[in-house]
PDB file of C-alpha atoms in Angstrom:
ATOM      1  CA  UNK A  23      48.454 145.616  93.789  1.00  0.00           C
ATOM      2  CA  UNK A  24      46.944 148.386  92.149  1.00  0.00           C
ATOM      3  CA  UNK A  25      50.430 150.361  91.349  1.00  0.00           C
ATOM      4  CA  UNK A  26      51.400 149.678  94.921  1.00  0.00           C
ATOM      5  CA  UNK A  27      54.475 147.528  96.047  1.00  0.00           C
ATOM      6  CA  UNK A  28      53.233 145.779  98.752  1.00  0.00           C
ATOM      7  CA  UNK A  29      55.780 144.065 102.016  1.00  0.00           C
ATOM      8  CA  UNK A  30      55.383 141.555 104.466  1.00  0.00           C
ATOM      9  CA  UNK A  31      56.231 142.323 108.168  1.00  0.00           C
ATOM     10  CA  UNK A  32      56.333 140.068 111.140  1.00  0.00           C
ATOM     11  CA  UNK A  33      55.448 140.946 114.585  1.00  0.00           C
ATOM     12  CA  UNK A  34      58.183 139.162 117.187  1.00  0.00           C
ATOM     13  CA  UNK A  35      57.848 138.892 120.650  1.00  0.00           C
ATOM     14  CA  UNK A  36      58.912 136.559 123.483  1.00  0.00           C
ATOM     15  CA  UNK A  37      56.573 133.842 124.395  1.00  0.00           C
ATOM     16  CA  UNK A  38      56.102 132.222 128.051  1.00  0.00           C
ATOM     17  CA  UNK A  39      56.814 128.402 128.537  1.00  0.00           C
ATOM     18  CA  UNK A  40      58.588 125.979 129.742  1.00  0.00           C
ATOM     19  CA  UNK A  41      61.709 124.593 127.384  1.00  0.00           C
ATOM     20  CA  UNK A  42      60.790 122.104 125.086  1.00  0.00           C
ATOM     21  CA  UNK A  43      63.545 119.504 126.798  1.00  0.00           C
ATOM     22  CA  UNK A  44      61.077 120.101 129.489  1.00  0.00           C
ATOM     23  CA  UNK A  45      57.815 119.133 127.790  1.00  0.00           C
ATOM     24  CA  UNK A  46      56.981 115.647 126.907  1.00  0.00           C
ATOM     25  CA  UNK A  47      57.184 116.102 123.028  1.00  0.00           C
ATOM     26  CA  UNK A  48      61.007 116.609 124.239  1.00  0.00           C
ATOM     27  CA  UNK A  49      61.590 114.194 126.831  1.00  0.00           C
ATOM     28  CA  UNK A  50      59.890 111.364 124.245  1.00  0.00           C
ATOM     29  CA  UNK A  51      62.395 113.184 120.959  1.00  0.00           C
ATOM     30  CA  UNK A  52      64.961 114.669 122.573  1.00  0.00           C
ATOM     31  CA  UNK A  53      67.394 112.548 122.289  1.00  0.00           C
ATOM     32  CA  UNK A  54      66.163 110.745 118.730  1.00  0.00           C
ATOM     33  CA  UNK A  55      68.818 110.841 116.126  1.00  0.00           C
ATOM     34  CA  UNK A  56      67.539 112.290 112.735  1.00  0.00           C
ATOM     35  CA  UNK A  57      67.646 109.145 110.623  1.00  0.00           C
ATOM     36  CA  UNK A  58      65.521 108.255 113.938  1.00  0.00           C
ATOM     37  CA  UNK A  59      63.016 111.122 113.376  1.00  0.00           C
ATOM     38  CA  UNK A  60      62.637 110.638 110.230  1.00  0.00           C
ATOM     39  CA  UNK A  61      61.239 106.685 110.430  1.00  0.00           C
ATOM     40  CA  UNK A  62      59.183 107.873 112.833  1.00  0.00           C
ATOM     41  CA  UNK A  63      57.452 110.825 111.719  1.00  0.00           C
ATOM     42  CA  UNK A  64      57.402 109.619 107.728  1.00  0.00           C
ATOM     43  CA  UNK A  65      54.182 108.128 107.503  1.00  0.00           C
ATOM     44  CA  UNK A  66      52.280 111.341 109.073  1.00  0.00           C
ATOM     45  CA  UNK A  67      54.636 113.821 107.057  1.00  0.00           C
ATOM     46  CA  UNK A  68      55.237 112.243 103.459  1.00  0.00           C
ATOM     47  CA  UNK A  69      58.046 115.073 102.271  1.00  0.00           C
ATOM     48  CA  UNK A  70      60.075 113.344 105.085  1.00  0.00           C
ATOM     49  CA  UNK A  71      60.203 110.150 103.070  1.00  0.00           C
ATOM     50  CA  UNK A  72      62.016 112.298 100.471  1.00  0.00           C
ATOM     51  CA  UNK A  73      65.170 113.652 103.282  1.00  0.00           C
ATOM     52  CA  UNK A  74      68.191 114.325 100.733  1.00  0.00           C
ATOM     53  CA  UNK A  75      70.297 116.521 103.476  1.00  0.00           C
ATOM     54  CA  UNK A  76      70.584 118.269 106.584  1.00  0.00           C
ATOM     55  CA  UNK A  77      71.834 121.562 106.998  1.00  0.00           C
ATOM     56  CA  UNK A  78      72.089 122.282 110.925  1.00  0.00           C
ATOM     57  CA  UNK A  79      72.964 126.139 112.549  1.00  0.00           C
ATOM     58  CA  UNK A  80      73.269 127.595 115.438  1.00  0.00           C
ATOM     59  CA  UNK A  81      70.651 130.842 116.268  1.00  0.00           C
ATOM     60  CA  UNK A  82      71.275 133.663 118.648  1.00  0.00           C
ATOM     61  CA  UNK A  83      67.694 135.217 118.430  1.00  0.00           C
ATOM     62  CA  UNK A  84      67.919 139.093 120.860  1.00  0.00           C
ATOM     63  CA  UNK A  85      64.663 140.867 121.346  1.00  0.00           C
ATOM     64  CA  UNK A  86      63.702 143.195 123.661  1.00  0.00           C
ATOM     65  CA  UNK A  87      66.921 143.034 125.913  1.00  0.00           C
ATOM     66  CA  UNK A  88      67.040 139.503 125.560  1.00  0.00           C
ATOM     67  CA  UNK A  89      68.221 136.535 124.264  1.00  0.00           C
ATOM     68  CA  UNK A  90      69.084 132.619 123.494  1.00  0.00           C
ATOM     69  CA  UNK A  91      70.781 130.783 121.632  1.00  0.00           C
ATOM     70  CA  UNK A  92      69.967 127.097 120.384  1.00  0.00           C
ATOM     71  CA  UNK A  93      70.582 125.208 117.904  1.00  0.00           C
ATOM     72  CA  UNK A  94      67.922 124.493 114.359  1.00  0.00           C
ATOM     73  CA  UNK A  95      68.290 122.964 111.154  1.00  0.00           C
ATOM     74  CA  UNK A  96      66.836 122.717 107.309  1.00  0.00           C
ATOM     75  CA  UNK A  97      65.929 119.601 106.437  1.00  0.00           C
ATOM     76  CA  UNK A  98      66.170 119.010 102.652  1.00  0.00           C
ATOM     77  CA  UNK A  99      64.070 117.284 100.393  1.00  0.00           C
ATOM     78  CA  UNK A 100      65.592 118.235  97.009  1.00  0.00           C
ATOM     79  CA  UNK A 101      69.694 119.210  96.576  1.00  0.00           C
ATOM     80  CA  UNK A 102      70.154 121.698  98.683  1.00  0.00           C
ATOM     81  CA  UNK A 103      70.358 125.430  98.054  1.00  0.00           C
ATOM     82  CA  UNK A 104      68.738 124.922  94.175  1.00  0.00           C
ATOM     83  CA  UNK A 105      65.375 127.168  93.287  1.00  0.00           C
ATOM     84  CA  UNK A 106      63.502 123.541  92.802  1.00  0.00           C
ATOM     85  CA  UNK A 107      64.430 121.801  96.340  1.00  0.00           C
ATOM     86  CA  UNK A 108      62.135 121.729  99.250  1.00  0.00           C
ATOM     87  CA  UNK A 109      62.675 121.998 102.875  1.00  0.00           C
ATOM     88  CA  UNK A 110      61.094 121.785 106.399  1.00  0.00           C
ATOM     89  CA  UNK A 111      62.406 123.981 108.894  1.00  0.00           C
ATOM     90  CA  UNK A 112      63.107 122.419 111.949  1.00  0.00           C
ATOM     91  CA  UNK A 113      63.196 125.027 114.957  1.00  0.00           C
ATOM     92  CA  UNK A 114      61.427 124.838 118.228  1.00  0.00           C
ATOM     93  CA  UNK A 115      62.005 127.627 119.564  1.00  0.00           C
ATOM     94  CA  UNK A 116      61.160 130.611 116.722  1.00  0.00           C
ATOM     95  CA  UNK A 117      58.157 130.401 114.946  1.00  0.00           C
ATOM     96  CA  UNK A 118      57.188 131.174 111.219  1.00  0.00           C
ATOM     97  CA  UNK A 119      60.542 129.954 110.265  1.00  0.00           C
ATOM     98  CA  UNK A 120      59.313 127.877 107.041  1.00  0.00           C
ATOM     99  CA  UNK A 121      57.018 131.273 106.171  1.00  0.00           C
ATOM    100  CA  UNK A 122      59.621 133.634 106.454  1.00  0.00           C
ATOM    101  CA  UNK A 123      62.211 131.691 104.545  1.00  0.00           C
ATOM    102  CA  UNK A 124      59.474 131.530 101.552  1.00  0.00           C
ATOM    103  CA  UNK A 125      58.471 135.258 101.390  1.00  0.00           C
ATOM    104  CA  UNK A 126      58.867 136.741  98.022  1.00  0.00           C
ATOM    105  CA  UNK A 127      57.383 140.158  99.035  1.00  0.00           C
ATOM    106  CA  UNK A 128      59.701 142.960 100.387  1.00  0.00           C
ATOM    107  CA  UNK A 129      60.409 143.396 103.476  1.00  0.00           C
ATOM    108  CA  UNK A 130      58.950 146.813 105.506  1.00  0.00           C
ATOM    109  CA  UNK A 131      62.552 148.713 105.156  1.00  0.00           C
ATOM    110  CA  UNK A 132      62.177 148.082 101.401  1.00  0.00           C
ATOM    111  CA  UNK A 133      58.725 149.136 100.886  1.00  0.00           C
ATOM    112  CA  UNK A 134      59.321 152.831 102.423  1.00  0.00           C
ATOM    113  CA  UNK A 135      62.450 153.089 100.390  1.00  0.00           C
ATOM    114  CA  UNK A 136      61.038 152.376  96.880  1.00  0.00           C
ATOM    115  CA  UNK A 137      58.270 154.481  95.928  1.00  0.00           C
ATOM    116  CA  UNK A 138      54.772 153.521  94.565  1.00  0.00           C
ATOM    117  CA  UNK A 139      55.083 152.379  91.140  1.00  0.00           C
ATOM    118  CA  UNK A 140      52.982 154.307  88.563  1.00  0.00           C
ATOM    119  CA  UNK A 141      49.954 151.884  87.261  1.00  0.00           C
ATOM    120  CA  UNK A 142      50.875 150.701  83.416  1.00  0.00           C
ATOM    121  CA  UNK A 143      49.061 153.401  81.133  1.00  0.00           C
ATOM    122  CA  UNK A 144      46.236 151.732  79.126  1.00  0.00           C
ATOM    123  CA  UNK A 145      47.464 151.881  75.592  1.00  0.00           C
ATOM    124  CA  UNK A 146      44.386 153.880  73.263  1.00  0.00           C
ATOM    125  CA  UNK A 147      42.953 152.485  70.076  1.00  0.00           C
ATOM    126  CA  UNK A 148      43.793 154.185  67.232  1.00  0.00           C
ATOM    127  CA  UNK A 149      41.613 154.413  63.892  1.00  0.00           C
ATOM    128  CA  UNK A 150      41.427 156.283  60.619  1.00  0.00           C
ATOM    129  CA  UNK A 151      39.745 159.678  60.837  1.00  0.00           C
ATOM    130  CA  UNK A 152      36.714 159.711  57.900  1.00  0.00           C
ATOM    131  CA  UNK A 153      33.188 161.356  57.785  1.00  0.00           C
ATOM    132  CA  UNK A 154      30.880 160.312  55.358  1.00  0.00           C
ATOM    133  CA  UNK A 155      27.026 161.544  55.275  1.00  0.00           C
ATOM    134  CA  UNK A 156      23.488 159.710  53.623  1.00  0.00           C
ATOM    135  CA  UNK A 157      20.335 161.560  52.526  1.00  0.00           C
ATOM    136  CA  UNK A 158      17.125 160.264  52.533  1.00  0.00           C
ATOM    137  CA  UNK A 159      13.972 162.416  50.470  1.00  0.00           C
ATOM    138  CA  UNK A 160      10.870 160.552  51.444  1.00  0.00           C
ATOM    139  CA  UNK A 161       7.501 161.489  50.417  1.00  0.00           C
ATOM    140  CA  UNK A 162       3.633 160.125  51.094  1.00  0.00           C
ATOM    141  CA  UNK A 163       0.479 161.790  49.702  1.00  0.00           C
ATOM    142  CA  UNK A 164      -2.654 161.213  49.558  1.00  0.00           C
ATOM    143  CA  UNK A 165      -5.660 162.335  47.849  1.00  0.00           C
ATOM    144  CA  UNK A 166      -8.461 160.671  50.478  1.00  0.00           C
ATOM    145  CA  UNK A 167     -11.504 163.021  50.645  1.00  0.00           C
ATOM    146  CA  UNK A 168     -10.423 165.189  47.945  1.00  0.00           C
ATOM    147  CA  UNK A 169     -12.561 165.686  44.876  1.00  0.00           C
ATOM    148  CA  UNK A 170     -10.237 167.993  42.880  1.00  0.00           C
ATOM    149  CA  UNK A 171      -6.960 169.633  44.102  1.00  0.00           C
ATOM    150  CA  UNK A 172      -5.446 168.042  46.504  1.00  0.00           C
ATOM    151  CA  UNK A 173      -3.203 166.475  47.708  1.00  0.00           C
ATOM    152  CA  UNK A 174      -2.154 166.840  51.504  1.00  0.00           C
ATOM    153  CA  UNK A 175       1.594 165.354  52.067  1.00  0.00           C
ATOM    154  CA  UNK A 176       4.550 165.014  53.739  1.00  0.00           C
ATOM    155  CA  UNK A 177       7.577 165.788  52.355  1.00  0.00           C
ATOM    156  CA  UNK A 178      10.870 166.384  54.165  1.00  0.00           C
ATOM    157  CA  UNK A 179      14.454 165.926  53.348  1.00  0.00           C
ATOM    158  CA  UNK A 180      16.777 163.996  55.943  1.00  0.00           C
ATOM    159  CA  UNK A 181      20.517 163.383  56.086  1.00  0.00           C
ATOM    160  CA  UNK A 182      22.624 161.124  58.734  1.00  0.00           C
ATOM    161  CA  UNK A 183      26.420 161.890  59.121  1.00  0.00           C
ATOM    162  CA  UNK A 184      28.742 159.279  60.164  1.00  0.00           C
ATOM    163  CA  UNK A 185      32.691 160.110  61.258  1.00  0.00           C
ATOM    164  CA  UNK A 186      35.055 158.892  63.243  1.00  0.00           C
ATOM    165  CA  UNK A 187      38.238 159.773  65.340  1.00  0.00           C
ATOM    166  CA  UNK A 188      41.636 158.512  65.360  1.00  0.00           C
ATOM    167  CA  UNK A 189      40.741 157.788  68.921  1.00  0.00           C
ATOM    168  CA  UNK A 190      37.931 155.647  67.535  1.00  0.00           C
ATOM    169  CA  UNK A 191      35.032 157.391  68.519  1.00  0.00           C
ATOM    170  CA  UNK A 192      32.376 156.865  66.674  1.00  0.00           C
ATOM    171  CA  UNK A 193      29.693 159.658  65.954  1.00  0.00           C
ATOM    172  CA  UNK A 194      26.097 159.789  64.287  1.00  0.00           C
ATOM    173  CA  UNK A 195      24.280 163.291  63.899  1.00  0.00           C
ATOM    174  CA  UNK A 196      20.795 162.918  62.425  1.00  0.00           C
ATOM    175  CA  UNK A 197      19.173 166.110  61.091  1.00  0.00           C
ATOM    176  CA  UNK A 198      16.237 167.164  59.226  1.00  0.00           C
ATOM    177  CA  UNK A 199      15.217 169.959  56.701  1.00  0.00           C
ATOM    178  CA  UNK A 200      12.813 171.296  54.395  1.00  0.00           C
ATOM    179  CA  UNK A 201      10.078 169.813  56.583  1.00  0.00           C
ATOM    180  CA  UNK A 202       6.908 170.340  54.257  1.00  0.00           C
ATOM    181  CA  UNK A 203       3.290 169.114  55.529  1.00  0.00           C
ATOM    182  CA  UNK A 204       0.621 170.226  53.649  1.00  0.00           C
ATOM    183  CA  UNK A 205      -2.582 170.013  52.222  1.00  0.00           C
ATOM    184  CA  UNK A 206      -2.746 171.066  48.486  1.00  0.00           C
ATOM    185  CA  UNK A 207      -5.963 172.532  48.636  1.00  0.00           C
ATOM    186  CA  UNK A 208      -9.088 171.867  46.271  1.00  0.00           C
ATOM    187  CA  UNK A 209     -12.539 170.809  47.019  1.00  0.00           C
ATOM    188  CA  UNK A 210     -12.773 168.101  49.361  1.00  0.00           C
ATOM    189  CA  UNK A 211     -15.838 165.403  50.246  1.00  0.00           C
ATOM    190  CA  UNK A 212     -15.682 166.762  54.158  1.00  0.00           C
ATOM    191  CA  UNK A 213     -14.581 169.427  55.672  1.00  0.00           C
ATOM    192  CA  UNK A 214     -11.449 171.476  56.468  1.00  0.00           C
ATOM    193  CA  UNK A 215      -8.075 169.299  56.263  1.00  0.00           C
ATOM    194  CA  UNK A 216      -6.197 170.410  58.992  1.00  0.00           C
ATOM    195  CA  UNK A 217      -2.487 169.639  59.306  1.00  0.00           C
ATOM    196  CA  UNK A 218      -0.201 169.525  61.681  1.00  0.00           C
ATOM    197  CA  UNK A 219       3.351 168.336  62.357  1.00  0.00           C
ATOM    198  CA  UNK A 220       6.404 167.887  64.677  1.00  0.00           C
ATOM    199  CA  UNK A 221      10.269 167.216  63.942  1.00  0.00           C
ATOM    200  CA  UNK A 222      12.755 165.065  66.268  1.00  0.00           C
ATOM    201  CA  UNK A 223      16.201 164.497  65.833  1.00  0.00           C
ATOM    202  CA  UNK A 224      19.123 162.289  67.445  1.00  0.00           C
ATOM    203  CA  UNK A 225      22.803 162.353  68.021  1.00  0.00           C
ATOM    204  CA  UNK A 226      24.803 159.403  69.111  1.00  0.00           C
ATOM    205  CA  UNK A 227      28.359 158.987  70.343  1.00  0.00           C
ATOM    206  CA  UNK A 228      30.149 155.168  70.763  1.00  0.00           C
ATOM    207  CA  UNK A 229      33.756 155.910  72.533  1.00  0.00           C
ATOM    208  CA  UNK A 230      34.297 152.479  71.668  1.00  0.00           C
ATOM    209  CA  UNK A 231      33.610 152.688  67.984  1.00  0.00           C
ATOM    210  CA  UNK A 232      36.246 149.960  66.717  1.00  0.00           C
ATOM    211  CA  UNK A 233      33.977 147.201  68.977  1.00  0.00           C
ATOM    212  CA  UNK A 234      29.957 148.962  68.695  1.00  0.00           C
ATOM    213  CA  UNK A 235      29.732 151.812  66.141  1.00  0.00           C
ATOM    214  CA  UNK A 236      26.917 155.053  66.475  1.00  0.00           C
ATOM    215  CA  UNK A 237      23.404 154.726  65.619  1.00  0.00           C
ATOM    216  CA  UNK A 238      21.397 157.762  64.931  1.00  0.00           C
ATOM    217  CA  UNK A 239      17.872 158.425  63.454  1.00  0.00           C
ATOM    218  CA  UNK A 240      15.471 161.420  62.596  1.00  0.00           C
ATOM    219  CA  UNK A 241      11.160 161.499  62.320  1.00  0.00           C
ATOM    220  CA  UNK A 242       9.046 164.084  60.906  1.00  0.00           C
ATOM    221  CA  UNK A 243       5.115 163.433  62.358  1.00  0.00           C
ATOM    222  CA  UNK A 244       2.553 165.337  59.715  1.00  0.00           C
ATOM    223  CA  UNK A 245      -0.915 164.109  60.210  1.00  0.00           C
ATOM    224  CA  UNK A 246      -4.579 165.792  58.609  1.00  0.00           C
ATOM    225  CA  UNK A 247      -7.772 165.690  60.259  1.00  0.00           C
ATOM    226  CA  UNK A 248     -10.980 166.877  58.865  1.00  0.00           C
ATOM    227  CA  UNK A 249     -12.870 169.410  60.767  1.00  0.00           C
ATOM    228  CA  UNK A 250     -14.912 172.300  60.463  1.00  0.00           C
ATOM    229  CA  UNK A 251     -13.714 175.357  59.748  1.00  0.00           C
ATOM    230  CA  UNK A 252     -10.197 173.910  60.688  1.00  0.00           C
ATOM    231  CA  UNK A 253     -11.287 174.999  64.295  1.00  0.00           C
ATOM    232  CA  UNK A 254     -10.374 170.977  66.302  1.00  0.00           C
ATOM    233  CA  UNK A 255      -7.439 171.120  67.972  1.00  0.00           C
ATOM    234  CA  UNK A 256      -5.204 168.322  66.339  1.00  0.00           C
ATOM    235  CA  UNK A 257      -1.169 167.552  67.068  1.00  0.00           C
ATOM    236  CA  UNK A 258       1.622 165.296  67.088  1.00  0.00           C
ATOM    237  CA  UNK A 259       4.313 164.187  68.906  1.00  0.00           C
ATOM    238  CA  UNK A 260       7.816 162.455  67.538  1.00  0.00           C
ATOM    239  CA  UNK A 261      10.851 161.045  69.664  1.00  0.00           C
ATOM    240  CA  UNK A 262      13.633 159.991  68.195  1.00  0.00           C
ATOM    241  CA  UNK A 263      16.415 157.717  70.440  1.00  0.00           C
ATOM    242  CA  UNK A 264      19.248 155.395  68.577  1.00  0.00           C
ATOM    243  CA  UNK A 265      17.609 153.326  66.259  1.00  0.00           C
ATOM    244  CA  UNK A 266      14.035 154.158  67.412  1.00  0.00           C
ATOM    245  CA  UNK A 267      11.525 156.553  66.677  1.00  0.00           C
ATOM    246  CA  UNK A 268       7.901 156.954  67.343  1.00  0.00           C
ATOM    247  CA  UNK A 269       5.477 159.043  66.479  1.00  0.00           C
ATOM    248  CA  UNK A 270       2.433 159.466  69.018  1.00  0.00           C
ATOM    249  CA  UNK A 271      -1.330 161.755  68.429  1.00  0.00           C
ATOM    250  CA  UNK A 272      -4.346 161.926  71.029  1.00  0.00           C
ATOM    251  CA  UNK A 273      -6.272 163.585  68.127  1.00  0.00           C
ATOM    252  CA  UNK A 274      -7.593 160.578  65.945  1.00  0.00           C
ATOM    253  CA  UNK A 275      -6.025 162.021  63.008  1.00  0.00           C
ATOM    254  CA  UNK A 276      -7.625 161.328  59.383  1.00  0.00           C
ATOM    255  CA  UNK A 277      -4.084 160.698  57.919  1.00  0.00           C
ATOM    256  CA  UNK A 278      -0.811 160.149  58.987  1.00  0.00           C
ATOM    257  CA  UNK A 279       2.168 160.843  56.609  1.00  0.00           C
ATOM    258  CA  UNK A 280       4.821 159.762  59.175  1.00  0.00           C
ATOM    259  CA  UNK A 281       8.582 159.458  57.860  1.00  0.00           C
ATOM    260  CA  UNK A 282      12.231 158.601  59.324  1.00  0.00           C
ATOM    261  CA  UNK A 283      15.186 157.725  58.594  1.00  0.00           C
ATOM    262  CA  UNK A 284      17.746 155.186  60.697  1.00  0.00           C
ATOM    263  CA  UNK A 285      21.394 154.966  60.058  1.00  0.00           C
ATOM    264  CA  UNK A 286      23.794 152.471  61.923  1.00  0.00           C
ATOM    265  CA  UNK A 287      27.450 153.615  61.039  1.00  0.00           C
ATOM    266  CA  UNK A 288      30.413 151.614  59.680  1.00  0.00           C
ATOM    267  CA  UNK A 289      32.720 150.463  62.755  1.00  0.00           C
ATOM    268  CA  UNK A 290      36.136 152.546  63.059  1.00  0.00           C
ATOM    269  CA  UNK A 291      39.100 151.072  61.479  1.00  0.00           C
ATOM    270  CA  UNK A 292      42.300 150.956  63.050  1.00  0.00           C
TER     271      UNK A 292
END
């Protein structure tokens, strides 16, 4: 149980009564031969219909500065003394018997001497050790309320590396560069084009990356909005989390050239 040997231990003591000759179970039995006992008590204990043998002993049992003796017996339902055979014990006079002659656990004197046995070290996965990376170059434009020049755009480059450990981790690092949002310039049909943008990123790590492998992802927000002068206050929010990202604005932008890239990695091999 949990590394530990565990033991069984019974508490003895000396219990007040009259003898059993004395009661009237034994002035009704006392006297009964077995084969006698046996018709009798068969059809409320069925093993007894199955008596191969009796093996009969004398006990001394000393406790506490005292003692008796009497005599008790096994009362076999199989061959006797093979692993397969069944028995009732048949003692009056010390209890648990039957129990104690079961017990597979040690007993207290063993436990102390043997110490606790070290819990069976969980055996690690192992898995080939490989890295391997994606890039992704996206790009939106868009020439809305330009009349020449033009246009505004976002244009960044992404990459997503996938490895993995001979202790079958599995790892995703999601990066981001060259992060271009612009607005090409030229005359437009309203005013200003104001641009702004934001850049998230995302690592994950599966211990377990034989069963569930790493997902990682990266966003670049870029979003115009046409104002005078390029004086309204405009921005833009990204989060990137596993497979997710999202891209939030309270500015009612004009345009949104939103981009991202997801990658789920290959499980570990072992």
């Amino acid at each position: 149980m949990n590394g530990q040997l565990a033991y069984a231990q019974y508490d003895m003591d000396w219990r007040k009564g009259e003898s059993w000759l004395a009661t009237a179970e034994g002035q009704q039995h006392g006297k009964v031969t077995v084969g006698e006992m046996i018709r009798v008590a068969s059809p409320q204990q069925a093993a007894l219909a199955g008596a191969k043998s009796l093996t009969t002993y004398s006990v001394t049992a000393a406790l506490a500065g005292k003692k008796r003796s009497y005599q008790a017996a096994f009362l076999w339902t199989g061959e006797a003394r093979k692993e397969t055979s069944q028995f009732l014990a048949l003692d009056h006079i010390t209890q648990g018997v039957a129990e104690a002659a079961r017990e597979n656990l040690a007993t207290f004197e063993e436990y102390i001497k043997k110490p606790f046995a070290e819990p069976e070290p969980i055996p690690l996965a192992t898995c080939r050790t490989w890295s391997d990376t994606q890039y992704d170059s996206p790009h939106v434009e868009s020439y809305n309320e330009h009349i020449s020049g033009g246009p505004h755009y976002s244009d960044p480059d992404f990459q997503a590396v996938c490895s993995c450990t001979n202790t079958c981790q599995s790892r995703c690092d999601a990066t981001g560069s060259s992060l271009e949002c612009a607005d090409g310039g030229g005359l437009t049909t309203t005013a200003c084009h104001k641009m702004a943008s934001a850049y998230d990123a995302d690592t994950q790590i599966q211990g377990d990356g034989h069963v569930t492998a790493a997902t990682c992802s990266v966003g670049f927000g870029c979003i115009m909005k046409s104002c005078a002068f390029c004086s309204c206050g405009l921005t833009v929010s990204v989060q990137a989390s596993g497979a997710t990202v999202s891209f939030s604005s309270p500015d009612s932008p004009s345009w949104s050239g939103n981009l991202k890239m997801t990658r789920t990695c290959p499980k570990c091999t072992q």
